[in-house]
Amino acid sequence: MVAFNAGAGSGTFKGIFLQSVGNISNKFDTEFTPAGWTFALNWNTIFIWQFLWFGYSLSGLCRRNENGWMYMKPDLLPIWFYIVWMLNNALNIGWLFLWDREYIIPALVFLAFIAFTNYCVLIISYRALYINGMWLQKSKKVDLWLIRIFVQNGIAIYATWTTIATLLNFAVVLTYSGDVSNATSTTAALAILALELVLWFILENFAFDEYVRYTLTVYPVVICALSGSLNKHFVSSDPGRNNIFLAVLLAVACAAFLIRLILVLWRHFKRPLYKSQVLTGPENSY
């Protein structure tokens, strides 16, 4: 997956891809499309973080605990985690070919499923860590934090970016296949992003805190994407509707991130997830 994305992005695989991803994005430009540096920064971050969590998962083949090999007990990365992840990779490669051939509607469907499978992988990881969190806190605290930092925050970056990319593709389809004006398509995409941002803030802080407390990479990705959009499209002398929408949404994302950090720090010290309880062995997640 990494090799295909690198080749498609750089135009290296000329025998496989007809054009680079960036050239197609420029062709199907919207008022939401970020500057080129945004794509490079986010994808490079995604790939680096994926290598980190994959390296961590492989380390379980070489480490043991009192219950056996780490890759088996505790069951932190269940078999379904890897199955869904492989499906995600296949969808990603498929999207590259669809986008390269400018099949923008099928590409939108594939990208939506890429984001969805990222959510599924995260849910599997959150559930597995929730089941075994107390045991890890007592016996393997380093692994507890490595799962949170490498696996969950890494995949959250990927999930957030593919969610935003889905909205970008949605705006492209509306504009270039649905004969909707560029401005209206962008407004629709930004409105959906704003709704998702508010919904996620509510869910992570008040509904699923015990699962997602230490996932903090969602807002930086949103901030980066919106900053890239403003960097490319903002006209200070005559800001349009979407310029203002982008600026307001960026301010909201920054404020939400700050509040989130404060809440996580306060809860970490005042309301720890794992208090003194009777220690039990690790369990199977599935």
mmCIF file of C-alpha atoms in Angstrom, residues 38-242:
data_model
loop_
_atom_site.group_PDB
_atom_site.id
_atom_site.type_symbol
_atom_site.label_atom_id
_atom_site.label_comp_id
_atom_site.label_asym_id
_atom_site.label_seq_id
_atom_site.Cartn_x
_atom_site.Cartn_y
_atom_site.Cartn_z
ATOM 1 C CA THR A 38 -0.938 19.416 3.241
ATOM 2 C CA PHE A 39 -1.245 16.156 1.311
ATOM 3 C CA ALA A 40 2.487 15.451 1.591
ATOM 4 C CA LEU A 41 2.594 16.191 5.320
ATOM 5 C CA ASN A 42 -0.443 14.093 6.186
ATOM 6 C CA TRP A 43 0.426 11.067 4.051
ATOM 7 C CA ASN A 44 4.035 11.020 5.229
ATOM 8 C CA THR A 45 2.825 11.207 8.833
ATOM 9 C CA ILE A 46 0.334 8.404 8.188
ATOM 10 C CA PHE A 47 2.977 6.133 6.673
ATOM 11 C CA ILE A 48 5.528 6.806 9.427
ATOM 12 C CA TRP A 49 2.968 6.085 12.145
ATOM 13 C CA GLN A 50 1.802 2.921 10.382
ATOM 14 C CA PHE A 51 5.388 1.633 10.305
ATOM 15 C CA LEU A 52 5.650 2.361 14.036
ATOM 16 C CA TRP A 53 2.548 0.408 15.021
ATOM 17 C CA PHE A 54 3.348 -2.409 12.594
ATOM 18 C CA GLY A 55 6.832 -2.668 14.089
ATOM 19 C CA TYR A 56 5.279 -2.789 17.546
ATOM 20 C CA SER A 57 2.894 -5.565 16.494
ATOM 21 C CA LEU A 58 5.799 -7.607 15.095
ATOM 22 C CA SER A 59 7.668 -7.237 18.383
ATOM 23 C CA GLY A 60 5.019 -9.457 19.969
ATOM 24 C CA LEU A 61 6.496 -12.382 18.040
ATOM 25 C CA CYS A 62 9.707 -12.015 20.050
ATOM 26 C CA ARG A 63 8.371 -11.201 23.524
ATOM 27 C CA ARG A 64 6.770 -13.298 26.224
ATOM 28 C CA ASN A 65 4.880 -12.633 29.426
ATOM 29 C CA GLU A 66 3.693 -14.933 32.187
ATOM 30 C CA ASN A 67 0.763 -16.066 30.013
ATOM 31 C CA GLY A 68 2.708 -16.818 26.826
ATOM 32 C CA TRP A 69 3.721 -14.952 23.695
ATOM 33 C CA MET A 70 2.743 -11.274 23.607
ATOM 34 C CA TYR A 71 1.152 -11.536 20.165
ATOM 35 C CA MET A 72 -1.366 -14.033 21.585
ATOM 36 C CA LYS A 73 -1.860 -12.989 25.213
ATOM 37 C CA PRO A 74 -3.193 -10.407 25.785
ATOM 38 C CA ASP A 75 -5.177 -10.296 22.554
ATOM 39 C CA LEU A 76 -4.564 -6.602 21.883
ATOM 40 C CA LEU A 77 -4.621 -6.823 18.083
ATOM 41 C CA PRO A 78 -7.209 -9.532 17.315
ATOM 42 C CA ILE A 79 -7.367 -11.384 14.016
ATOM 43 C CA TRP A 80 -10.245 -9.190 12.844
ATOM 44 C CA PHE A 81 -8.023 -6.152 13.304
ATOM 45 C CA TYR A 82 -5.648 -7.504 10.658
ATOM 46 C CA ILE A 83 -8.413 -8.755 8.352
ATOM 47 C CA VAL A 84 -10.115 -5.360 8.248
ATOM 48 C CA TRP A 85 -6.737 -3.671 7.895
ATOM 49 C CA MET A 86 -5.889 -5.786 4.835
ATOM 50 C CA LEU A 87 -9.285 -4.897 3.339
ATOM 51 C CA ASN A 88 -8.488 -1.243 4.003
ATOM 52 C CA ASN A 89 -5.187 -1.562 2.143
ATOM 53 C CA ALA A 90 -6.883 -3.235 -0.827
ATOM 54 C CA LEU A 91 -9.475 -0.446 -0.961
ATOM 55 C CA ASN A 92 -6.707 2.148 -0.815
ATOM 56 C CA ILE A 93 -4.919 0.632 -3.803
ATOM 57 C CA GLY A 94 -8.213 0.314 -5.671
ATOM 58 C CA TRP A 95 -8.958 3.985 -5.039
ATOM 59 C CA LEU A 96 -5.593 4.960 -6.534
ATOM 60 C CA PHE A 97 -6.479 3.251 -9.819
ATOM 61 C CA LEU A 98 -10.007 4.693 -9.909
ATOM 62 C CA TRP A 99 -8.742 8.198 -9.179
ATOM 63 C CA ASP A 100 -5.975 7.800 -11.752
ATOM 64 C CA ARG A 101 -8.570 6.933 -14.433
ATOM 65 C CA GLU A 102 -10.788 9.811 -13.230
ATOM 66 C CA TYR A 103 -13.697 7.577 -12.220
ATOM 67 C CA ILE A 104 -14.612 10.080 -9.546
ATOM 68 C CA ILE A 105 -17.914 8.548 -8.388
ATOM 69 C CA PRO A 106 -16.543 5.002 -7.831
ATOM 70 C CA ALA A 107 -13.463 6.638 -6.267
ATOM 71 C CA LEU A 108 -15.743 8.410 -3.783
ATOM 72 C CA VAL A 109 -17.372 5.101 -2.825
ATOM 73 C CA PHE A 110 -13.994 3.429 -2.311
ATOM 74 C CA LEU A 111 -12.702 6.348 -0.248
ATOM 75 C CA ALA A 112 -15.791 6.287 1.965
ATOM 76 C CA PHE A 113 -15.175 2.585 2.628
ATOM 77 C CA ILE A 114 -11.511 3.305 3.388
ATOM 78 C CA ALA A 115 -12.615 5.734 6.087
ATOM 79 C CA PHE A 116 -15.244 3.268 7.341
ATOM 80 C CA THR A 117 -12.747 0.404 7.649
ATOM 81 C CA ASN A 118 -10.448 2.731 9.567
ATOM 82 C CA TYR A 119 -13.279 3.322 12.030
ATOM 83 C CA CYS A 120 -13.791 -0.445 12.314
ATOM 84 C CA VAL A 121 -10.099 -1.058 13.008
ATOM 85 C CA LEU A 122 -10.157 1.618 15.705
ATOM 86 C CA ILE A 123 -13.273 0.146 17.323
ATOM 87 C CA ILE A 124 -11.647 -3.304 17.419
ATOM 88 C CA SER A 125 -8.518 -1.833 19.010
ATOM 89 C CA TYR A 126 -10.466 0.228 21.544
ATOM 90 C CA ARG A 127 -12.504 -2.790 22.613
ATOM 91 C CA ALA A 128 -9.450 -5.032 22.945
ATOM 92 C CA LEU A 129 -7.579 -2.459 25.014
ATOM 93 C CA TYR A 130 -10.632 -1.815 27.185
ATOM 94 C CA ILE A 131 -10.892 -5.531 27.989
ATOM 95 C CA ASN A 132 -7.199 -5.903 28.858
ATOM 96 C CA GLY A 133 -6.427 -2.394 30.087
ATOM 97 C CA MET A 134 -6.376 -3.185 33.794
ATOM 98 C CA TRP A 135 -3.966 -6.098 33.330
ATOM 99 C CA LEU A 136 -1.683 -3.978 31.128
ATOM 100 C CA GLN A 137 -1.721 -1.151 33.665
ATOM 101 C CA LYS A 138 -0.476 -3.568 36.321
ATOM 102 C CA SER A 139 1.874 -5.785 34.312
ATOM 103 C CA LYS A 140 2.776 -4.147 30.971
ATOM 104 C CA LYS A 141 2.340 -0.419 31.327
ATOM 105 C CA VAL A 142 4.728 0.365 28.461
ATOM 106 C CA ASP A 143 2.635 -1.765 26.104
ATOM 107 C CA LEU A 144 -0.496 0.033 27.258
ATOM 108 C CA TRP A 145 0.975 3.361 26.178
ATOM 109 C CA LEU A 146 2.512 2.004 22.981
ATOM 110 C CA ILE A 147 -0.905 0.742 21.893
ATOM 111 C CA ARG A 148 -2.429 4.131 22.643
ATOM 112 C CA ILE A 149 0.310 6.150 20.950
ATOM 113 C CA PHE A 150 1.328 3.997 17.993
ATOM 114 C CA VAL A 151 -1.793 2.008 17.120
ATOM 115 C CA GLN A 152 -4.758 4.117 18.154
ATOM 116 C CA ASN A 153 -3.366 7.594 17.528
ATOM 117 C CA GLY A 154 -1.697 6.421 14.324
ATOM 118 C CA ILE A 155 -4.857 4.938 12.865
ATOM 119 C CA ALA A 156 -6.834 7.965 14.092
ATOM 120 C CA ILE A 157 -4.616 10.158 11.886
ATOM 121 C CA TYR A 158 -5.361 7.919 8.909
ATOM 122 C CA ALA A 159 -9.084 7.787 9.712
ATOM 123 C CA THR A 160 -9.361 11.556 10.094
ATOM 124 C CA TRP A 161 -7.471 12.312 6.896
ATOM 125 C CA THR A 162 -9.486 9.799 4.840
ATOM 126 C CA THR A 163 -12.687 11.271 6.283
ATOM 127 C CA ILE A 164 -11.618 14.713 5.085
ATOM 128 C CA ALA A 165 -10.499 13.245 1.748
ATOM 129 C CA THR A 166 -13.944 11.654 1.370
ATOM 130 C CA LEU A 167 -15.544 15.065 1.816
ATOM 131 C CA LEU A 168 -13.129 16.508 -0.746
ATOM 132 C CA ASN A 169 -14.111 13.774 -3.191
ATOM 133 C CA PHE A 170 -17.756 14.444 -2.399
ATOM 134 C CA ALA A 171 -17.292 18.107 -3.332
ATOM 135 C CA VAL A 172 -15.511 17.029 -6.529
ATOM 136 C CA VAL A 173 -18.399 14.741 -7.507
ATOM 137 C CA LEU A 174 -20.985 17.447 -6.823
ATOM 138 C CA THR A 175 -19.046 19.990 -8.869
ATOM 139 C CA TYR A 176 -17.802 17.946 -11.816
ATOM 140 C CA SER A 177 -20.527 15.283 -12.109
ATOM 141 C CA GLY A 178 -23.531 16.917 -10.479
ATOM 142 C CA ASP A 179 -23.292 20.381 -12.056
ATOM 143 C CA VAL A 180 -23.344 22.007 -8.621
ATOM 144 C CA SER A 181 -21.357 25.219 -8.292
ATOM 145 C CA ASN A 182 -17.891 24.949 -6.778
ATOM 146 C CA ALA A 183 -18.836 27.304 -3.953
ATOM 147 C CA THR A 184 -21.973 25.353 -3.033
ATOM 148 C CA SER A 185 -20.162 22.000 -3.159
ATOM 149 C CA THR A 186 -17.464 23.324 -0.852
ATOM 150 C CA THR A 187 -20.018 24.749 1.573
ATOM 151 C CA ALA A 188 -21.800 21.384 1.715
ATOM 152 C CA ALA A 189 -18.538 19.530 2.415
ATOM 153 C CA LEU A 190 -17.516 22.016 5.107
ATOM 154 C CA ALA A 191 -20.948 21.810 6.743
ATOM 155 C CA ILE A 192 -20.644 18.018 6.985
ATOM 156 C CA LEU A 193 -17.132 18.361 8.418
ATOM 157 C CA ALA A 194 -18.380 20.857 11.005
ATOM 158 C CA LEU A 195 -21.178 18.474 12.019
ATOM 159 C CA GLU A 196 -18.743 15.557 12.312
ATOM 160 C CA LEU A 197 -16.326 17.651 14.355
ATOM 161 C CA VAL A 198 -19.010 18.672 16.855
ATOM 162 C CA LEU A 199 -20.386 15.125 17.051
ATOM 163 C CA TRP A 200 -16.926 13.648 17.658
ATOM 164 C CA PHE A 201 -16.173 16.210 20.381
ATOM 165 C CA ILE A 202 -19.373 15.251 22.210
ATOM 166 C CA LEU A 203 -18.870 11.499 21.834
ATOM 167 C CA GLU A 204 -15.202 11.396 22.824
ATOM 168 C CA ASN A 205 -15.656 13.562 25.903
ATOM 169 C CA PHE A 206 -19.025 12.443 27.224
ATOM 170 C CA ALA A 207 -19.909 9.017 25.796
ATOM 171 C CA PHE A 208 -16.746 7.023 25.057
ATOM 172 C CA ASP A 209 -14.116 8.597 27.290
ATOM 173 C CA GLU A 210 -13.078 5.261 28.819
ATOM 174 C CA TYR A 211 -12.275 3.954 25.332
ATOM 175 C CA VAL A 212 -10.825 6.952 23.471
ATOM 176 C CA ARG A 213 -9.408 9.189 26.198
ATOM 177 C CA TYR A 214 -5.837 9.220 24.921
ATOM 178 C CA THR A 215 -6.608 9.553 21.210
ATOM 179 C CA LEU A 216 -5.484 13.119 20.530
ATOM 180 C CA THR A 217 -4.477 13.205 16.863
ATOM 181 C CA VAL A 218 -7.883 13.913 15.324
ATOM 182 C CA TYR A 219 -7.824 17.685 15.770
ATOM 183 C CA PRO A 220 -4.246 18.272 14.523
ATOM 184 C CA VAL A 221 -5.184 16.585 11.229
ATOM 185 C CA VAL A 222 -8.301 18.746 10.887
ATOM 186 C CA ILE A 223 -6.297 21.863 11.760
ATOM 187 C CA CYS A 224 -3.645 20.941 9.194
ATOM 188 C CA ALA A 225 -6.227 20.321 6.451
ATOM 189 C CA LEU A 226 -8.117 23.559 7.101
ATOM 190 C CA SER A 227 -4.864 25.521 7.310
ATOM 191 C CA GLY A 228 -3.856 24.098 3.928
ATOM 192 C CA SER A 229 -7.209 25.086 2.439
ATOM 193 C CA LEU A 230 -6.917 28.627 3.752
ATOM 194 C CA ASN A 231 -3.324 28.839 2.593
ATOM 195 C CA LYS A 232 -4.405 27.990 -0.950
ATOM 196 C CA HIS A 233 -7.722 29.810 -1.259
ATOM 197 C CA PHE A 234 -7.924 32.672 1.230
ATOM 198 C CA VAL A 235 -8.209 36.136 -0.341
ATOM 199 C CA SER A 236 -7.663 38.715 2.396
ATOM 200 C CA SER A 237 -8.887 41.647 0.305
ATOM 201 C CA ASP A 238 -12.209 40.001 -0.515
ATOM 202 C CA PRO A 239 -12.854 36.825 1.509
ATOM 203 C CA GLY A 240 -15.734 34.794 0.170
ATOM 204 C CA ARG A 241 -18.306 32.724 2.018
ATOM 205 C CA ASN A 242 -16.159 29.611 2.102
#
